[in-house]
GROMACS .gro file of C-alpha atoms in nm:
model
  337
    1MET     CA    1   0.896  -1.938  -1.573
    2ASN     CA    2   0.876  -2.005  -1.198
    3ASN     CA    3   0.616  -2.130  -1.131
    4PRO     CA    4   0.338  -1.893  -1.001
    5SER     CA    5   0.338  -2.039  -0.627
    6GLU     CA    6   0.751  -1.936  -0.604
    7ASP     CA    7   0.692  -1.653  -0.820
    8THR     CA    8   0.470  -1.491  -0.530
    9ILE     CA    9   0.582  -1.387  -0.231
   10LEU     CA   10   0.300  -1.201  -0.018
   11LYS     CA   11  -0.018  -1.395  -0.093
   12VAL     CA   12  -0.344  -1.253   0.127
   13GLU     CA   13  -0.697  -1.422   0.130
   14ASP     CA   14  -1.035  -1.362   0.279
   15LEU     CA   15  -0.845  -1.075   0.459
   16ALA     CA   16  -1.106  -0.853   0.708
   17VAL     CA   17  -1.021  -0.655   1.020
   18HIS     CA   18  -1.323  -0.511   1.158
   19PHE     CA   19  -1.305  -0.342   1.494
   20PRO     CA   20  -1.577  -0.360   1.783
   21VAL     CA   21  -1.737  -0.012   1.898
   22GLY     CA   22  -2.005   0.022   2.174
   23GLY     CA   23  -2.083  -0.225   2.408
   24GLY     CA   24  -1.885  -0.052   2.658
   25LEU     CA   25  -1.914   0.063   3.012
   26PHE     CA   26  -2.302   0.234   2.923
   27GLY     CA   27  -2.429  -0.068   2.743
   28GLY     CA   28  -2.569  -0.027   2.377
   29PRO     CA   29  -2.535  -0.282   2.112
   30ARG     CA   30  -2.177  -0.351   2.015
   31ARG     CA   31  -2.147  -0.298   1.656
   32HIS     CA   32  -1.796  -0.354   1.350
   33LEU     CA   33  -1.577  -0.070   1.183
   34HIS     CA   34  -1.557  -0.265   0.877
   35ALA     CA   35  -1.203  -0.112   0.833
   36VAL     CA   36  -1.086  -0.454   0.581
   37ASP     CA   37  -1.329  -0.649   0.459
   38GLY     CA   38  -1.242  -0.950   0.210
   39VAL     CA   39  -0.973  -0.828   0.072
   40ASP     CA   40  -0.720  -1.063  -0.172
   41LEU     CA   41  -0.393  -0.963  -0.221
   42GLU     CA   42  -0.064  -1.146  -0.455
   43LEU     CA   43   0.241  -0.979  -0.452
   44LYS     CA   44   0.526  -0.996  -0.680
   45ARG     CA   45   0.860  -1.111  -0.585
   46GLY     CA   46   1.098  -0.826  -0.785
   47GLU     CA   47   0.733  -0.564  -0.866
   48CYS     CA   48   0.605  -0.346  -0.707
   49LEU     CA   49   0.166  -0.285  -0.640
   50GLY     CA   50   0.062   0.008  -0.607
   51LEU     CA   51  -0.240   0.074  -0.287
   52VAL     CA   52  -0.460   0.291  -0.390
   53GLY     CA   53  -0.736   0.493  -0.258
   54GLU     CA   54  -0.887   0.777  -0.045
   55SER     CA   55  -0.832   0.831   0.302
   56GLY     CA   56  -1.004   0.570   0.545
   57CYS     CA   57  -1.099   0.292   0.281
   58GLY     CA   58  -0.832   0.075   0.460
   59LYS     CA   59  -0.459   0.070   0.348
   60SER     CA   60  -0.288   0.133   0.661
   61THR     CA   61  -0.484  -0.101   0.817
   62LEU     CA   62  -0.405  -0.362   0.562
   63ALA     CA   63  -0.043  -0.280   0.582
   64LEU     CA   64   0.016  -0.381   0.937
   65THR     CA   65  -0.191  -0.649   0.936
   66ILE     CA   66   0.056  -0.755   0.677
   67LEU     CA   67   0.314  -0.660   0.895
   68GLY     CA   68   0.213  -0.859   1.249
   69LEU     CA   69   0.099  -0.540   1.381
   70GLN     CA   70  -0.271  -0.526   1.365
   71ALA     CA   71  -0.502  -0.916   1.423
   72PRO     CA   72  -0.721  -1.011   1.156
   73THR     CA   73  -1.071  -1.111   1.241
   74ARG     CA   74  -0.990  -1.342   0.911
   75GLY     CA   75  -0.845  -1.438   0.668
   76ARG     CA   76  -0.490  -1.605   0.520
   77ILE     CA   77  -0.183  -1.450   0.528
   78VAL     CA   78   0.153  -1.624   0.366
   79LEU     CA   79   0.447  -1.454   0.361
   80ASP     CA   80   0.760  -1.589   0.154
   81GLY     CA   81   0.605  -1.924   0.157
   82HIS     CA   82   0.498  -1.922   0.532
   83GLU     CA   83   0.160  -1.892   0.730
   84VAL     CA   84   0.169  -1.604   0.933
   85SER     CA   85  -0.237  -1.631   1.011
   86GLY     CA   86  -0.263  -1.660   1.342
   87GLU     CA   87   0.071  -1.851   1.510
   88GLY     CA   88   0.152  -1.977   1.222
   89MET     CA   89   0.534  -1.720   1.266
   90ASP     CA   90   0.588  -1.468   1.509
   91ARG     CA   91   0.641  -1.091   1.482
   92LYS     CA   92   1.018  -1.103   1.490
   93ALA     CA   93   0.982  -1.383   1.217
   94ARG     CA   94   0.825  -1.209   1.021
   95ALA     CA   95   1.035  -0.837   1.051
   96ARG     CA   96   1.330  -1.045   0.869
   97ILE     CA   97   1.074  -1.059   0.574
   98ALA     CA   98   0.882  -0.682   0.586
   99GLN     CA   99   0.885  -0.382   0.677
  100MET     CA  100   0.800  -0.033   0.691
  101VAL     CA  101   0.824   0.270   0.543
  102PHE     CA  102   0.636   0.542   0.676
  103GLN     CA  103   0.484   0.841   0.599
  104ASP     CA  104   0.648   1.171   0.801
  105PRO     CA  105   1.012   1.100   0.897
  106TYR     CA  106   0.959   1.370   1.155
  107SER     CA  107   0.770   1.185   1.378
  108SER     CA  108   0.897   0.784   1.243
  109LEU     CA  109   1.291   0.862   1.385
  110ASN     CA  110   1.358   0.894   1.780
  111PRO     CA  111   1.486   1.242   1.846
  112ARG     CA  112   1.653   1.157   2.138
  113GLN     CA  113   1.841   0.881   1.972
  114THR     CA  114   2.198   0.957   1.702
  115VAL     CA  115   2.132   0.796   1.360
  116ARG     CA  116   2.391   0.476   1.525
  117LYS     CA  117   2.193   0.391   1.802
  118THR     CA  118   1.818   0.407   1.513
  119LEU     CA  119   1.992   0.153   1.302
  120GLU     CA  120   2.181  -0.088   1.537
  121ALA     CA  121   1.907  -0.133   1.807
  122PRO     CA  122   1.685  -0.386   1.505
  123LEU     CA  123   2.051  -0.577   1.469
  124ARG     CA  124   2.024  -0.602   1.887
  125LEU     CA  125   1.689  -0.707   1.847
  126HIS     CA  126   1.747  -0.985   1.626
  127GLY     CA  127   2.060  -1.138   1.754
  128ASN     CA  128   2.312  -0.934   1.527
  129THR     CA  129   2.571  -0.818   1.823
  130ALA     CA  130   2.892  -0.811   1.731
  131THR     CA  131   3.004  -0.491   1.731
  132GLY     CA  132   3.263  -0.449   1.368
  133GLU     CA  133   2.910  -0.707   1.232
  134ILE     CA  134   2.649  -0.425   1.320
  135GLU     CA  135   2.919  -0.134   1.268
  136GLY     CA  136   2.973  -0.230   0.880
  137ARG     CA  137   2.584  -0.369   0.827
  138ILE     CA  138   2.565   0.042   0.965
  139GLY     CA  139   2.752   0.190   0.721
  140GLU     CA  140   2.673  -0.036   0.395
  141MET     CA  141   2.302   0.135   0.455
  142LEU     CA  142   2.439   0.470   0.531
  143ALA     CA  143   2.573   0.407   0.195
  144ARG     CA  144   2.364   0.276   0.003
  145VAL     CA  145   2.052   0.559   0.100
  146GLY     CA  146   2.329   0.794  -0.037
  147LEU     CA  147   2.426   0.936   0.342
  148ARG     CA  148   2.786   0.945   0.511
  149PRO     CA  149   2.972   0.743   0.816
  150ASP     CA  150   2.959   1.003   0.970
  151HIS     CA  151   2.570   1.079   0.928
  152ALA     CA  152   2.591   0.793   1.171
  153ASP     CA  153   2.682   1.026   1.505
  154ARG     CA  154   2.415   1.289   1.437
  155TYR     CA  155   2.100   1.325   1.594
  156PRO     CA  156   1.757   1.379   1.346
  157HIS     CA  157   1.687   1.723   1.416
  158GLU     CA  158   2.017   1.748   1.254
  159PHE     CA  159   1.836   1.624   0.892
  160SER     CA  160   1.624   1.743   0.581
  161GLY     CA  161   1.345   1.606   0.536
  162GLY     CA  162   1.491   1.374   0.285
  163GLN     CA  163   1.775   1.348   0.479
  164ARG     CA  164   1.565   1.162   0.756
  165GLN     CA  165   1.364   0.976   0.507
  166ARG     CA  166   1.684   0.827   0.360
  167ILE     CA  167   1.780   0.697   0.735
  168GLY     CA  168   1.388   0.577   0.767
  169ILE     CA  169   1.472   0.366   0.476
  170ALA     CA  170   1.813   0.214   0.618
  171ARG     CA  171   1.655   0.149   0.882
  172ALA     CA  172   1.384  -0.058   0.691
  173LEU     CA  173   1.656  -0.241   0.526
  174ILE     CA  174   1.896  -0.319   0.796
  175LEU     CA  175   1.737  -0.654   0.814
  176ASP     CA  176   1.712  -0.719   0.453
  177PRO     CA  177   1.383  -0.744   0.404
  178LYS     CA  178   1.244  -0.876   0.107
  179ILE     CA  179   0.924  -0.685   0.128
  180ILE     CA  180   0.929  -0.275   0.182
  181ILE     CA  181   0.571  -0.149   0.230
  182LEU     CA  182   0.585   0.259   0.121
  183ASP     CA  183   0.338   0.400   0.372
  184GLU     CA  184   0.261   0.773   0.171
  185PRO     CA  185   0.702   0.784   0.119
  186VAL     CA  186   0.744   1.129  -0.083
  187SER     CA  187   0.415   1.254   0.064
  188ALA     CA  188   0.527   1.472   0.386
  189LEU     CA  189   0.802   1.573   0.173
  190ASP     CA  190   0.888   1.893  -0.065
  191VAL     CA  191   0.815   1.834  -0.428
  192SER     CA  192   1.201   1.895  -0.527
  193ILE     CA  193   1.306   1.641  -0.290
  194ARG     CA  194   1.055   1.365  -0.371
  195ALA     CA  195   1.158   1.327  -0.679
  196GLN     CA  196   1.513   1.195  -0.556
  197ILE     CA  197   1.387   0.959  -0.292
  198ILE     CA  198   1.152   0.790  -0.608
  199ASN     CA  199   1.485   0.719  -0.768
  200LEU     CA  200   1.674   0.646  -0.437
  201LEU     CA  201   1.390   0.322  -0.440
  202LEU     CA  202   1.370   0.240  -0.737
  203GLU     CA  203   1.727   0.174  -0.760
  204LEU     CA  204   1.729  -0.012  -0.487
  205LYS     CA  205   1.451  -0.236  -0.577
  206GLU     CA  206   1.664  -0.352  -0.869
  207THR     CA  207   1.991  -0.388  -0.709
  208LEU     CA  208   1.814  -0.522  -0.377
  209GLY     CA  209   1.561  -0.747  -0.599
  210LEU     CA  210   1.330  -0.592  -0.348
  211SER     CA  211   0.927  -0.586  -0.329
  212TYR     CA  212   0.771  -0.297  -0.321
  213ILE     CA  213   0.347  -0.253  -0.175
  214MET     CA  214   0.320   0.109  -0.254
  215ILE     CA  215   0.022   0.319  -0.073
  216SER     CA  216  -0.037   0.665  -0.160
  217HIS     CA  217  -0.351   0.901  -0.281
  218ASP     CA  218  -0.132   1.049  -0.527
  219LEU     CA  219  -0.147   0.862  -0.833
  220GLY     CA  220   0.135   1.028  -1.022
  221VAL     CA  221   0.392   0.873  -0.790
  222VAL     CA  222   0.247   0.524  -0.849
  223GLU     CA  223   0.147   0.518  -1.189
  224HIS     CA  224   0.571   0.629  -1.220
  225MET     CA  225   0.679   0.363  -1.010
  226SER     CA  226   0.423   0.030  -0.945
  227ASP     CA  227   0.414  -0.291  -1.221
  228ARG     CA  228   0.054  -0.391  -1.086
  229VAL     CA  229  -0.249  -0.143  -0.884
  230ALA     CA  230  -0.476  -0.248  -0.632
  231VAL     CA  231  -0.815   0.029  -0.583
  232MET     CA  232  -0.904   0.070  -0.294
  233TYR     CA  233  -1.252   0.168  -0.149
  234LEU     CA  234  -1.429   0.083   0.118
  235GLY     CA  235  -1.175  -0.185   0.282
  236ARG     CA  236  -1.236  -0.365  -0.015
  237ILE     CA  237  -1.057  -0.430  -0.301
  238VAL     CA  238  -1.257  -0.265  -0.627
  239GLU     CA  239  -1.003  -0.271  -0.931
  240THR     CA  240  -0.646  -0.399  -1.050
  241GLY     CA  241  -0.461  -0.480  -1.329
  242ASP     CA  242  -0.079  -0.411  -1.455
  243TRP     CA  243  -0.031   0.030  -1.454
  244GLU     CA  244  -0.098   0.053  -1.829
  245THR     CA  245  -0.415  -0.140  -1.788
  246ILE     CA  246  -0.588   0.036  -1.499
  247PHE     CA  247  -0.405   0.424  -1.618
  248THR     CA  248  -0.509   0.345  -1.977
  249ASN     CA  249  -0.840   0.146  -1.965
  250PRO     CA  250  -0.993   0.235  -1.583
  251ARG     CA  251  -1.329  -0.010  -1.614
  252HIS     CA  252  -1.491   0.055  -1.266
  253PRO     CA  253  -1.635   0.465  -1.209
  254TYR     CA  254  -1.448   0.500  -0.922
  255THR     CA  255  -1.117   0.386  -1.027
  256ARG     CA  256  -1.240   0.647  -1.398
  257ALA     CA  257  -1.298   0.938  -1.108
  258LEU     CA  258  -0.914   0.852  -0.945
  259ILE     CA  259  -0.765   0.898  -1.223
  260SER     CA  260  -0.996   1.166  -1.435
  261ALA     CA  261  -0.873   1.428  -1.098
  262ILE     CA  262  -0.556   1.352  -1.202
  263PRO     CA  263  -0.382   1.663  -1.291
  264ASP     CA  264  -0.272   1.625  -1.672
  265PRO     CA  265  -0.160   1.885  -1.918
  266PHE     CA  266  -0.315   1.629  -2.204
  267LYS     CA  267  -0.680   1.575  -2.013
  268ARG     CA  268  -0.730   1.271  -2.014
  269SER     CA  269  -1.068   1.264  -1.829
  270ARG     CA  270  -1.191   0.929  -1.830
  271GLY     CA  271  -1.462   0.914  -1.546
  272GLU     CA  272  -1.709   1.208  -1.326
  273LYS     CA  273  -1.576   1.361  -1.014
  274ILE     CA  274  -1.655   1.182  -0.696
  275THR     CA  275  -1.934   1.351  -0.535
  276GLY     CA  276  -2.044   1.311  -0.130
  277GLU     CA  277  -1.825   1.105   0.151
  278ILE     CA  278  -1.693   0.776   0.202
  279PRO     CA  279  -2.014   0.574   0.368
  280ASN     CA  280  -1.979   0.548   0.768
  281PRO     CA  281  -1.833   0.170   0.756
  282LEU     CA  282  -1.976   0.095   1.079
  283ASN     CA  283  -2.313   0.104   0.874
  284MET     CA  284  -2.172  -0.069   0.499
  285PRO     CA  285  -2.416  -0.019   0.235
  286THR     CA  286  -2.582  -0.303   0.106
  287GLY     CA  287  -2.484  -0.457  -0.250
  288CYS     CA  288  -2.182  -0.245  -0.436
  289GLY     CA  289  -1.985  -0.029  -0.165
  290PHE     CA  290  -1.945   0.265  -0.344
  291HIS     CA  291  -2.285   0.243  -0.493
  292PRO     CA  292  -2.437   0.621  -0.279
  293ARG     CA  293  -2.144   0.803  -0.426
  294CYS     CA  294  -2.148   0.616  -0.774
  295PRO     CA  295  -2.237   0.830  -1.128
  296GLU     CA  296  -2.326   0.481  -1.317
  297ALA     CA  297  -2.551   0.353  -1.019
  298ARG     CA  298  -2.865   0.159  -1.059
  299ASP     CA  299  -3.159   0.008  -0.879
  300ILE     CA  300  -2.886  -0.362  -0.905
  301CYS     CA  301  -2.624  -0.203  -0.727
  302ARG     CA  302  -2.752  -0.145  -0.440
  303MET     CA  303  -2.855  -0.508  -0.371
  304PRO     CA  304  -2.741  -0.722  -0.230
  305PRO     CA  305  -2.393  -0.939  -0.208
  306VAL     CA  306  -2.168  -0.726  -0.274
  307PRO     CA  307  -2.007  -0.820  -0.609
  308GLN     CA  308  -1.709  -1.030  -0.639
  309LEU     CA  309  -1.401  -0.926  -0.811
  310GLU     CA  310  -1.421  -1.051  -1.178
  311GLU     CA  311  -1.124  -1.143  -1.439
  312ILE     CA  312  -1.188  -0.884  -1.719
  313GLY     CA  313  -0.969  -0.998  -1.951
  314GLY     CA  314  -0.556  -1.035  -1.863
  315ALA     CA  315  -0.517  -1.047  -1.534
  316HIS     CA  316  -0.801  -0.721  -1.472
  317PHE     CA  317  -1.011  -0.775  -1.196
  318VAL     CA  318  -1.316  -0.542  -1.130
  319ARG     CA  319  -1.572  -0.536  -0.877
  320CYS     CA  320  -1.813  -0.406  -1.026
  321ARG     CA  321  -2.215  -0.550  -1.178
  322ARG     CA  322  -2.227  -0.360  -1.427
  323VAL     CA  323  -1.867  -0.353  -1.610
  324HIS     CA  324  -1.885  -0.491  -1.908
  325GLU     CA  325  -2.256  -0.285  -2.004
  326LEU     CA  326  -2.079  -0.022  -1.972
  327ALA     CA  327  -1.738  -0.103  -2.180
  328VAL     CA  328  -2.031  -0.198  -2.436
  329ARG     CA  329  -2.165   0.193  -2.424
  330ASN     CA  330  -1.797   0.377  -2.381
  331GLU     CA  331  -1.723   0.184  -2.707
  332ALA     CA  332  -2.018   0.287  -2.871
  333LEU     CA  333  -1.970   0.598  -2.723
  334VAL     CA  334  -1.625   0.644  -2.902
  335SER     CA  335  -1.691   0.462  -3.167
  336SER     CA  336  -2.014   0.750  -3.256
  337VAL     CA  337  -1.718   1.033  -3.233
   0.00000   0.00000   0.00000
């Protein structure tokens, strides 16, 4: 068995991204929007980590920070054994390790560039300037994503949505990275095309030995693709574990509500529906960030400090002060049925 440190391709420690708001030309107090607030995360080599949560919970900001496209306020990022926080690794070097497939295949491609220009740009930027080498690499990537060599001379408007997403995947793979961040990669596609793209991503993961972070609010997609799942709420990870544990035994009230909302012919329901809106990140709730919407909230949940992620067994971590109390209660309810 590999050493755990060698088996980990990405490690995020206490990562925070706070955006200053106010205090401009007309004065007023300066406050900070907590987009990401103390995230700890690990990605193992060859695995797919599903990152789920409602819109606005910080998933995409976390992804951009890992890629170096957003500066962190604090924290540490170790990417394939290299410290990338601060001045540890420049953006070009980081791009050879981690890339992203974006949500919208329509807006993520330059409409004025052919597929060939789109795919050759990162190769030239990173020093692969031999024409034969570039042509060979472009042809290889198009074939891997199920497109033909003659597609290289076409423009984005000549392709369907699914084909455009295949081009986006080819662009992410062109530098032979080890990590791909998938930001809602099928949400903008027709239902009939989604399965094709998901199967392509799973095939590429196996054949190329890739590691994925799958960002999605669609838990059905996450359940199908992920080895482990991290649930994010208001800039923090509130629960993480292997996919089977998360989907069959969710322990945080927020996770239970998300799982119960999945359309399911077998009517699996493990929590009450979420009510209310996500609190304003400019005015974070004290104690547990979920308590204003949580049906299980008590006075202890509202008290500072923020509860920590606690391991409750089998690499299953939960950020909830009542996790053990609720487990005992649920077991008693089940045994009484």
